[in-house]
PDB file of C-alpha atoms in Angstrom:
ATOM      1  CA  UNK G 323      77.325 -40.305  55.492  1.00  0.00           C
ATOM      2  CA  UNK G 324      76.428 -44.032  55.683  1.00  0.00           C
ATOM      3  CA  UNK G 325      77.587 -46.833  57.358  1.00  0.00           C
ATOM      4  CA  UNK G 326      78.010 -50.386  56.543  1.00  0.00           C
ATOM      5  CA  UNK G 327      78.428 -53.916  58.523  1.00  0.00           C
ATOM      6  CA  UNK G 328      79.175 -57.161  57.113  1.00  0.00           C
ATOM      7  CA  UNK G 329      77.244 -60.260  59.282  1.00  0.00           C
ATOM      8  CA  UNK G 330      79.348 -62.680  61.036  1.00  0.00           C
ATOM      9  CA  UNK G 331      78.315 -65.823  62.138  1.00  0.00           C
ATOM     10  CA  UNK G 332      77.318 -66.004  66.041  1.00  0.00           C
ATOM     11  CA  UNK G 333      78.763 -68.194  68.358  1.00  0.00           C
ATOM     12  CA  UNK G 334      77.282 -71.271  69.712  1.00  0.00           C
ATOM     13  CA  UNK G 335      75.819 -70.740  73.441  1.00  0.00           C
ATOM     14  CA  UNK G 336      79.281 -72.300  75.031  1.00  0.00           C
ATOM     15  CA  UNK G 337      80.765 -69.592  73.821  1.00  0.00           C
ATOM     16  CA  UNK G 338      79.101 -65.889  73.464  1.00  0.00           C
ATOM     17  CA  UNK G 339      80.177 -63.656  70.705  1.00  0.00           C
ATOM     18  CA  UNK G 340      81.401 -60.636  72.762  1.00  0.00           C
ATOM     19  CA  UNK G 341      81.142 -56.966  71.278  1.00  0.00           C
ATOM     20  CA  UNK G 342      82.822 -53.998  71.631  1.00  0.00           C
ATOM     21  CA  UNK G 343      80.081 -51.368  72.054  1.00  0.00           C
ATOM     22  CA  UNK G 344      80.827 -47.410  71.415  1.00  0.00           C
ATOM     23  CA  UNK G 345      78.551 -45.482  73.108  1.00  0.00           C
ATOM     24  CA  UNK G 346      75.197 -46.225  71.096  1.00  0.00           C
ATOM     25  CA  UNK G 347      75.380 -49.367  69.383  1.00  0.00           C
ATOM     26  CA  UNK G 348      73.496 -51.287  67.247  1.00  0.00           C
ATOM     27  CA  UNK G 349      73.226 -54.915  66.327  1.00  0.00           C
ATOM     28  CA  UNK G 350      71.381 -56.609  63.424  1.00  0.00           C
ATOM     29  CA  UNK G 351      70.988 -60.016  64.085  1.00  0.00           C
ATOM     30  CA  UNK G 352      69.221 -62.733  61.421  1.00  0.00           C
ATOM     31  CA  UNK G 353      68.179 -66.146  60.785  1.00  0.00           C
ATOM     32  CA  UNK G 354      69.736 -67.386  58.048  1.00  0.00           C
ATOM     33  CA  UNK G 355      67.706 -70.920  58.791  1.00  0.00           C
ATOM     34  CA  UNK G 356      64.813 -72.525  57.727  1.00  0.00           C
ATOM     35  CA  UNK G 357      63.205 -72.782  61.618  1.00  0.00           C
ATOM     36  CA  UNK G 358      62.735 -70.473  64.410  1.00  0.00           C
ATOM     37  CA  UNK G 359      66.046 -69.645  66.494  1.00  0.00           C
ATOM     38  CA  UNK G 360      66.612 -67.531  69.545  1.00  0.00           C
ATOM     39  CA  UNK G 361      69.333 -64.951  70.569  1.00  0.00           C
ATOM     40  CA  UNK G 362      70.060 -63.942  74.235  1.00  0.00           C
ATOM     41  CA  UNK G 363      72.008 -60.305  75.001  1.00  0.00           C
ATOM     42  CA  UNK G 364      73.002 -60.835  78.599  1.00  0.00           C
ATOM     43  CA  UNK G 365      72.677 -57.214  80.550  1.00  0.00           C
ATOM     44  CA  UNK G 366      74.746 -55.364  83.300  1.00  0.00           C
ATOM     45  CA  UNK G 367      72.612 -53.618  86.573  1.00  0.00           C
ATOM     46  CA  UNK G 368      72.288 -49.593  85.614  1.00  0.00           C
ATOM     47  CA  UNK G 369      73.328 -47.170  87.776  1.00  0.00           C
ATOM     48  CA  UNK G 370      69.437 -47.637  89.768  1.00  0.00           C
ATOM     49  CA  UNK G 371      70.847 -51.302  89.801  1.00  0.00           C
ATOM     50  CA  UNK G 372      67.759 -52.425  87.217  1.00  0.00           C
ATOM     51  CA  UNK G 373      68.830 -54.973  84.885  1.00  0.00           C
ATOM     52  CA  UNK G 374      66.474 -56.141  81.437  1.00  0.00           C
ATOM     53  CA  UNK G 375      68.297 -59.242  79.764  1.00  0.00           C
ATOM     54  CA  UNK G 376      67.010 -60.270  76.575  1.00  0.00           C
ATOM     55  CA  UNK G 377      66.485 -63.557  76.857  1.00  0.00           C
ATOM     56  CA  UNK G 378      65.456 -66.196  74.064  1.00  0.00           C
ATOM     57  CA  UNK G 379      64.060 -63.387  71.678  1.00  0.00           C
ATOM     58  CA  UNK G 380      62.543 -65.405  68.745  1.00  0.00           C
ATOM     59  CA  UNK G 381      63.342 -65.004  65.242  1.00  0.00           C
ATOM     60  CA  UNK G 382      61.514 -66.590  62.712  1.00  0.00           C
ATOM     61  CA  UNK G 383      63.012 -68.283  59.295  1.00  0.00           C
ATOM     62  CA  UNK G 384      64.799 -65.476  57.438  1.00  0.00           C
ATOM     63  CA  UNK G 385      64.221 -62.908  60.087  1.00  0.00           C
ATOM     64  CA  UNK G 386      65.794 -60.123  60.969  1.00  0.00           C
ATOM     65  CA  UNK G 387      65.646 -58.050  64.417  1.00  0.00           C
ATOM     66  CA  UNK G 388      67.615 -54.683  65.234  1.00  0.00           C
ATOM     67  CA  UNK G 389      68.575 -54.277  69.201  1.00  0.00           C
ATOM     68  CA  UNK G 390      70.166 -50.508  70.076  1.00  0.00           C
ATOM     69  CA  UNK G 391      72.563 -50.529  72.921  1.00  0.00           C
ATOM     70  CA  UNK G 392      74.063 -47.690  75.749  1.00  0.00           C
ATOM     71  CA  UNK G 393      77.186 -48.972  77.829  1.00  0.00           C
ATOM     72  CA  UNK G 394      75.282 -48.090  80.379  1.00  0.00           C
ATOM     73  CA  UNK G 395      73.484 -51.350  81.524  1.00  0.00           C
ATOM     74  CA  UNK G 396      75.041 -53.316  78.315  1.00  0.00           C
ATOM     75  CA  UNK G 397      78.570 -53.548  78.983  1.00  0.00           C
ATOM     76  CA  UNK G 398      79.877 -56.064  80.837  1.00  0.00           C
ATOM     77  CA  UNK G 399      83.290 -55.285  83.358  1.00  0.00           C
ATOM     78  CA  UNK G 400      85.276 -56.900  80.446  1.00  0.00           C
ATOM     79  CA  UNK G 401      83.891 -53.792  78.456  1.00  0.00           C
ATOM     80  CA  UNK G 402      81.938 -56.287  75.915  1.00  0.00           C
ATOM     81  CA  UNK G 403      78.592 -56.528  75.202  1.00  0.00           C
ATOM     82  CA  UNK G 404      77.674 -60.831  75.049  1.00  0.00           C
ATOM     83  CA  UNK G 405      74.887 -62.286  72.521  1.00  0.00           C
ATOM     84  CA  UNK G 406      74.961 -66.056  73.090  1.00  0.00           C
ATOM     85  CA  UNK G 407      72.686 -67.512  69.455  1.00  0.00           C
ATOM     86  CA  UNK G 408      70.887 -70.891  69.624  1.00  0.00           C
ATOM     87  CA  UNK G 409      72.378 -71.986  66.835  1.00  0.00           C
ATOM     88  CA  UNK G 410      74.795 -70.852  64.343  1.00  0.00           C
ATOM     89  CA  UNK G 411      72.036 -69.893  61.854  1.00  0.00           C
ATOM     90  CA  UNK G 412      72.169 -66.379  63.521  1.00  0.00           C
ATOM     91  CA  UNK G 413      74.081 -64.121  62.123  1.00  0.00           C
ATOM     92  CA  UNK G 414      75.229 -60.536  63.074  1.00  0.00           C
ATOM     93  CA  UNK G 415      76.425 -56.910  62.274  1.00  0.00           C
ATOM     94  CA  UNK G 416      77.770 -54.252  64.417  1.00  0.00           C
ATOM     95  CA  UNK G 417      77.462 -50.036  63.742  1.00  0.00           C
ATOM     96  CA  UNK G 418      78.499 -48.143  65.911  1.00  0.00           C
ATOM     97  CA  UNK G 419      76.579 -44.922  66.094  1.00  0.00           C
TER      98      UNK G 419
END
């Protein structure tokens, strides 16, 4: 059984799209531009208290990148997962695993 995901277009850095994780989610994010944008997931301290932001990963003209997340480190104590995008070039899909 497959699953699908239709892209939405991120928000602007004022505002951070928030997602609704499941317990192993992934997101595809892409540049629909014609330059280099950046996309920032901001990360919650684990149970050890380690934290690993991504912060200003790169993607290139008509890129595409693939981040896998747990609730566990991820979710925020609103229970959403925020990307803040560059620009609205980036777009987005959710599956939920």
């Amino acid at each position: 059984m497959g699953s699908s995901a239709s892209f939405k277009a991120s928000s602007r850095v004022a505002s951070a799209a928030a997602i609704v994780p499941g317990n192993d989610t992934l997101v595809i994010v892409k540049n629909e531009g014609v330059v280099a944008r950046t996309v920032t997931f901001s990360s919650k301290a684990d149970e050890k208290n380690r934290t690993g932001d991504v912060t200003a990963y790169s993607l290139g003209a008509g890129e595409l990148a693939m981040f896998r997340f747990k609730k566990a480190g991820w979710m925020q104590s609103d229970g959403k997962i925020y990307m803040e995008a560059e620009h609205a070039d980036i777009k987005y899909a959710v599956i939920q695993l």
